[in-house]
Amino acid sequence: MLRVLCAMGTFTNRLGGNVWASVGSLAKASNLSTRTIQRAVPPLMELGYLNRVERPGRTTVYEVVLHNDTGATAETPHPRQSSVTPPPTQLCHPNDKRNDKKNDRRKLAQDVCRSIWDVFPKRDTPHLYPPALRAITACLEDGADPTQMVASVVVYAQEVERKQVEPRYVKTVHKFFADGAWEHYRAQKRVHGRTREEWARSGQDVAEFDKLAGVA
C-alpha cells in the first residue's frame, strides 16, 4: 500500500488533494497491477491516509492526508490491518523539490513543443505529438536553448517554403530534433533566409552577405 500511496502523492496538488490520475496511471507509476491499486484504496481510506471526494456529475477524486490523526501507528496498529506501518511522509510529500523540478522541466518541454508546433512546416501525414515531445525534452535535458530550438524551426520553415519542398519530404518534428537536424539550422547564419553558401551559388557578393550577417 505504501507504493500506491506514494504513486498517488506524485499526482496531487500542493495541499495533497485532487488525485485525478486513473487506475492505469497509478499502476504504471507504482509498477503494480491495476487490481492491486483497486484493492489498496479501501484500506488506505480506513487508515486515514486517503479521503474520497465525491463531486456530483464529475469524476471522483482522492485526497492524500498529510497528517494522519487516526491513531493507527506502528505501535498501535489498526484492528483490521495489524501489519500496516504508516508510510514515511518524506517519500511521497507533494511538495518534494524533486517533483517540483520534474514538473517544471515537463512544463518547459510542453511550452517549447507548442511554440514549435505552431511554426513547423506541415506534412502530408500529421506530426505525432508524443515522440516529438520526447525528442524536444531530450534536447532540453542536454542543455539546448529553447529560443534557439524555436528559431531553428523558423529557419527550416522558411527553407521549405523557399524551395517549395513537397509535404511528403518535410521532416517530422521528432526526427528534426532526435537526429540533430535542428542544430544545422541553428548554427548557420542566414540573410534573407539563405546561407552564405546559397548566397554564393546564386552569384551574389559574399562580402555583402558577411556585412549583412554581421560577420567580422
CSV table of C-alpha atoms in Angstrom, one decimal:
chain,number,residue,atom,x,y,z
A,1,MET,CA,0.0,0.0,0.0
A,2,LEU,CA,2.9,2.3,0.6
A,3,ARG,CA,3.8,2.2,-3.1
A,4,VAL,CA,0.2,3.0,-4.0
A,5,LEU,CA,0.1,6.0,-1.7
A,6,CYS,CA,3.5,7.3,-2.9
A,7,ALA,CA,2.2,7.0,-6.5
A,8,MET,CA,-0.9,9.0,-5.6
A,9,GLY,CA,1.3,11.6,-4.0
A,10,THR,CA,3.0,12.4,-7.3
A,11,PHE,CA,-0.4,13.3,-8.8
A,12,THR,CA,-1.6,15.7,-6.0
A,13,ASN,CA,-1.7,19.4,-5.8
A,14,ARG,CA,0.4,21.2,-3.2
A,15,LEU,CA,-2.1,20.5,-0.5
A,16,GLY,CA,-2.3,16.8,-1.1
A,17,GLY,CA,-5.7,16.9,-2.9
A,18,ASN,CA,-7.1,16.4,-6.4
A,19,VAL,CA,-5.6,13.0,-7.2
A,20,TRP,CA,-7.1,12.8,-10.7
A,21,ALA,CA,-4.9,10.0,-12.1
A,22,SER,CA,-6.6,6.9,-13.5
A,23,VAL,CA,-6.0,3.5,-12.1
A,24,GLY,CA,-3.9,2.7,-15.1
A,25,SER,CA,-1.7,5.7,-14.5
A,26,LEU,CA,-1.2,4.8,-10.8
A,27,ALA,CA,-0.4,1.2,-11.7
A,28,LYS,CA,2.3,2.4,-14.1
A,29,ALA,CA,3.7,4.9,-11.6
A,30,SER,CA,3.9,2.3,-8.8
A,31,ASN,CA,4.8,-0.7,-11.1
A,32,LEU,CA,1.8,-2.6,-9.7
A,33,SER,CA,-1.2,-4.2,-11.3
A,34,THR,CA,-4.5,-2.3,-11.6
A,35,ARG,CA,-6.2,-4.8,-9.4
A,36,THR,CA,-3.6,-4.2,-6.6
A,37,ILE,CA,-4.3,-0.5,-6.9
A,38,GLN,CA,-8.0,-1.1,-6.6
A,39,ARG,CA,-7.5,-3.4,-3.5
A,40,ALA,CA,-5.3,-0.8,-1.8
A,41,VAL,CA,-7.7,2.1,-1.9
A,42,PRO,CA,-10.3,1.0,0.8
A,43,PRO,CA,-7.6,0.1,3.4
A,44,LEU,CA,-5.8,3.4,2.9
A,45,MET,CA,-9.1,5.2,3.4
A,46,GLU,CA,-9.9,3.2,6.5
A,47,LEU,CA,-6.4,4.0,7.9
A,48,GLY,CA,-7.0,7.7,7.3
A,49,TYR,CA,-4.3,8.2,4.7
A,50,LEU,CA,-6.7,8.8,1.9
A,51,ASN,CA,-10.0,10.6,1.5
A,52,ARG,CA,-12.6,10.2,-1.2
A,53,VAL,CA,-14.1,13.5,-2.6
A,54,GLU,CA,-17.4,13.0,-4.3
A,55,ARG,CA,-18.2,15.6,-7.0
A,56,PRO,CA,-21.8,15.1,-8.4
A,57,GLY,CA,-21.8,15.0,-12.1
A,58,ARG,CA,-18.0,15.0,-12.2
A,59,THR,CA,-15.1,12.5,-11.8
A,60,THR,CA,-14.5,11.4,-8.2
A,61,VAL,CA,-11.0,12.5,-6.9
A,62,TYR,CA,-9.0,11.4,-3.9
A,63,GLU,CA,-7.0,13.4,-1.3
A,64,VAL,CA,-3.8,12.3,0.4
A,65,VAL,CA,-3.9,13.1,4.1
A,66,LEU,CA,-0.6,14.6,5.0
A,67,HIS,CA,-1.1,14.3,8.8
A,68,ASN,CA,-2.8,11.1,10.0
A,69,ASP,CA,-4.8,11.6,13.2
A,70,THR,CA,-6.5,8.2,13.3
A,71,GLY,CA,-4.1,6.9,15.9
A,72,ALA,CA,-3.1,4.0,13.7
A,73,THR,CA,0.7,3.7,14.1
A,74,ALA,CA,3.4,1.1,14.2
A,75,GLU,CA,3.0,0.8,18.0
A,76,THR,CA,-0.9,0.8,18.0
A,77,PRO,CA,-2.0,-0.9,14.8
A,78,HIS,CA,-5.4,-0.6,13.3
A,79,PRO,CA,-7.5,-3.6,14.4
A,80,ARG,CA,-8.2,-4.7,10.8
A,81,GLN,CA,-4.7,-4.1,9.4
A,82,SER,CA,-2.4,-5.1,12.2
A,83,SER,CA,0.7,-5.3,9.9
A,84,VAL,CA,0.4,-1.9,8.3
A,85,THR,CA,3.1,0.7,9.2
A,86,PRO,CA,2.3,4.4,8.4
A,87,PRO,CA,4.1,5.5,5.3
A,88,PRO,CA,7.1,7.9,5.7
A,89,THR,CA,5.8,11.3,4.7
A,90,GLN,CA,9.1,12.3,3.1
A,91,LEU,CA,8.8,9.6,0.5
A,92,CYS,CA,5.6,10.9,-1.1
A,93,HIS,CA,5.1,14.5,0.1
A,94,PRO,CA,3.7,16.5,-2.8
A,95,ASN,CA,6.0,19.5,-2.0
A,96,ASP,CA,9.1,17.4,-2.7
A,97,LYS,CA,11.5,19.7,-4.5
A,98,ARG,CA,12.5,16.9,-6.9
A,99,ASN,CA,8.8,16.7,-8.0
A,100,ASP,CA,8.7,20.4,-8.5
A,101,LYS,CA,11.8,20.4,-10.7
A,102,LYS,CA,10.5,17.5,-12.7
A,103,ASN,CA,7.1,19.3,-13.2
A,104,ASP,CA,9.0,22.5,-14.2
A,105,ARG,CA,11.0,20.6,-16.8
A,106,ARG,CA,7.9,18.9,-18.1
A,107,LYS,CA,6.0,22.2,-18.4
A,108,LEU,CA,9.0,23.9,-20.2
A,109,ALA,CA,9.2,21.0,-22.7
A,110,GLN,CA,5.4,21.3,-23.3
A,111,ASP,CA,5.6,25.0,-23.8
A,112,VAL,CA,8.5,24.7,-26.3
A,113,CYS,CA,6.7,21.9,-28.1
A,114,ARG,CA,3.6,24.1,-28.5
A,115,SER,CA,5.7,27.0,-29.9
A,116,ILE,CA,7.4,24.7,-32.3
A,117,TRP,CA,4.1,23.1,-33.4
A,118,ASP,CA,2.8,26.5,-34.4
A,119,VAL,CA,5.5,27.2,-36.9
A,120,PHE,CA,6.7,23.8,-38.1
A,121,PRO,CA,6.0,23.0,-41.8
A,122,LYS,CA,3.0,20.8,-42.4
A,123,ARG,CA,3.3,17.3,-43.8
A,124,ASP,CA,1.0,15.2,-45.9
A,125,THR,CA,0.7,12.9,-42.8
A,126,PRO,CA,0.3,14.6,-39.4
A,127,HIS,CA,3.2,15.0,-37.0
A,128,LEU,CA,3.0,12.8,-33.9
A,129,TYR,CA,3.0,14.7,-30.6
A,130,PRO,CA,4.3,12.1,-28.1
A,131,PRO,CA,7.6,11.2,-30.0
A,132,ALA,CA,8.1,14.9,-30.8
A,133,LEU,CA,7.7,15.9,-27.1
A,134,ARG,CA,10.2,13.1,-26.1
A,135,ALA,CA,12.8,14.4,-28.7
A,136,ILE,CA,12.3,18.0,-27.6
A,137,THR,CA,12.6,17.0,-23.9
A,138,ALA,CA,15.8,15.1,-24.6
A,139,CYS,CA,17.3,18.2,-26.3
A,140,LEU,CA,16.4,20.4,-23.4
A,141,GLU,CA,17.9,17.9,-20.9
A,142,ASP,CA,21.1,18.1,-22.9
A,143,GLY,CA,21.2,21.8,-22.4
A,144,ALA,CA,19.7,23.1,-25.6
A,145,ASP,CA,18.5,26.7,-25.6
A,146,PRO,CA,14.6,26.8,-26.1
A,147,THR,CA,14.8,30.0,-28.0
A,148,GLN,CA,17.4,28.6,-30.5
A,149,MET,CA,15.3,25.5,-30.9
A,150,VAL,CA,12.3,27.5,-31.9
A,151,ALA,CA,14.4,29.8,-34.1
A,152,SER,CA,15.9,26.8,-36.0
A,153,VAL,CA,12.3,25.6,-36.8
A,154,VAL,CA,11.5,29.1,-38.2
A,155,VAL,CA,14.6,28.9,-40.4
A,156,TYR,CA,13.7,25.4,-41.6
A,157,ALA,CA,10.1,26.5,-42.4
A,158,GLN,CA,11.5,29.4,-44.4
A,159,GLU,CA,13.7,27.0,-46.4
A,160,VAL,CA,10.8,24.6,-47.0
A,161,GLU,CA,8.7,27.5,-48.3
A,162,ARG,CA,11.5,29.0,-50.4
A,163,LYS,CA,12.5,25.6,-52.0
A,164,GLN,CA,8.8,24.6,-52.3
A,165,VAL,CA,9.5,21.3,-50.7
A,166,GLU,CA,6.7,18.8,-51.2
A,167,PRO,CA,4.8,18.0,-47.9
A,168,ARG,CA,5.8,14.3,-48.1
A,169,TYR,CA,9.5,15.3,-47.9
A,170,VAL,CA,9.1,17.6,-44.9
A,171,LYS,CA,10.9,16.2,-41.8
A,172,THR,CA,8.9,15.1,-38.9
A,173,VAL,CA,9.2,17.2,-35.7
A,174,HIS,CA,10.6,14.1,-33.9
A,175,LYS,CA,13.3,13.4,-36.5
A,176,PHE,CA,14.2,17.1,-36.8
A,177,PHE,CA,15.3,17.1,-33.1
A,178,ALA,CA,16.1,13.5,-32.5
A,179,ASP,CA,18.6,13.4,-35.4
A,180,GLY,CA,20.2,16.7,-34.6
A,181,ALA,CA,19.0,18.4,-37.8
A,182,TRP,CA,17.9,21.5,-35.8
A,183,GLU,CA,21.5,22.2,-34.9
A,184,HIS,CA,22.4,22.6,-38.6
A,185,TYR,CA,19.7,25.3,-39.0
A,186,ARG,CA,20.7,26.9,-35.7
A,187,ALA,CA,24.5,27.1,-36.4
A,188,GLN,CA,24.4,28.7,-39.9
A,189,LYS,CA,24.0,32.4,-40.3
A,190,ARG,CA,21.3,33.4,-42.8
A,191,VAL,CA,20.5,36.5,-44.7
A,192,HIS,CA,17.1,36.8,-46.3
A,193,GLY,CA,16.6,33.1,-45.4
A,194,ARG,CA,19.7,31.9,-47.3
A,195,THR,CA,23.1,30.6,-46.0
A,196,ARG,CA,26.4,32.1,-47.2
A,197,GLU,CA,26.9,29.0,-49.5
A,198,GLU,CA,23.4,29.5,-51.1
A,199,TRP,CA,24.1,33.3,-51.4
A,200,ALA,CA,27.4,32.5,-53.3
A,201,ARG,CA,25.8,29.9,-55.5
A,202,SER,CA,23.2,32.5,-56.6
A,203,GLY,CA,26.1,34.7,-57.8
A,204,GLN,CA,25.6,37.4,-55.2
A,205,ASP,CA,28.6,39.1,-53.5
A,206,VAL,CA,29.5,37.1,-50.3
A,207,ALA,CA,31.1,40.3,-48.9
A,208,GLU,CA,27.7,41.8,-48.9
A,209,PHE,CA,26.4,38.7,-47.1
A,210,ASP,CA,29.1,39.0,-44.5
A,211,LYS,CA,28.2,42.6,-43.9
A,212,LEU,CA,24.5,42.0,-43.5
A,213,ALA,CA,25.2,38.9,-41.3
A,214,GLY,CA,27.5,40.9,-39.1
A,215,VAL,CA,30.5,38.6,-39.7
A,216,ALA,CA,33.7,40.3,-38.6
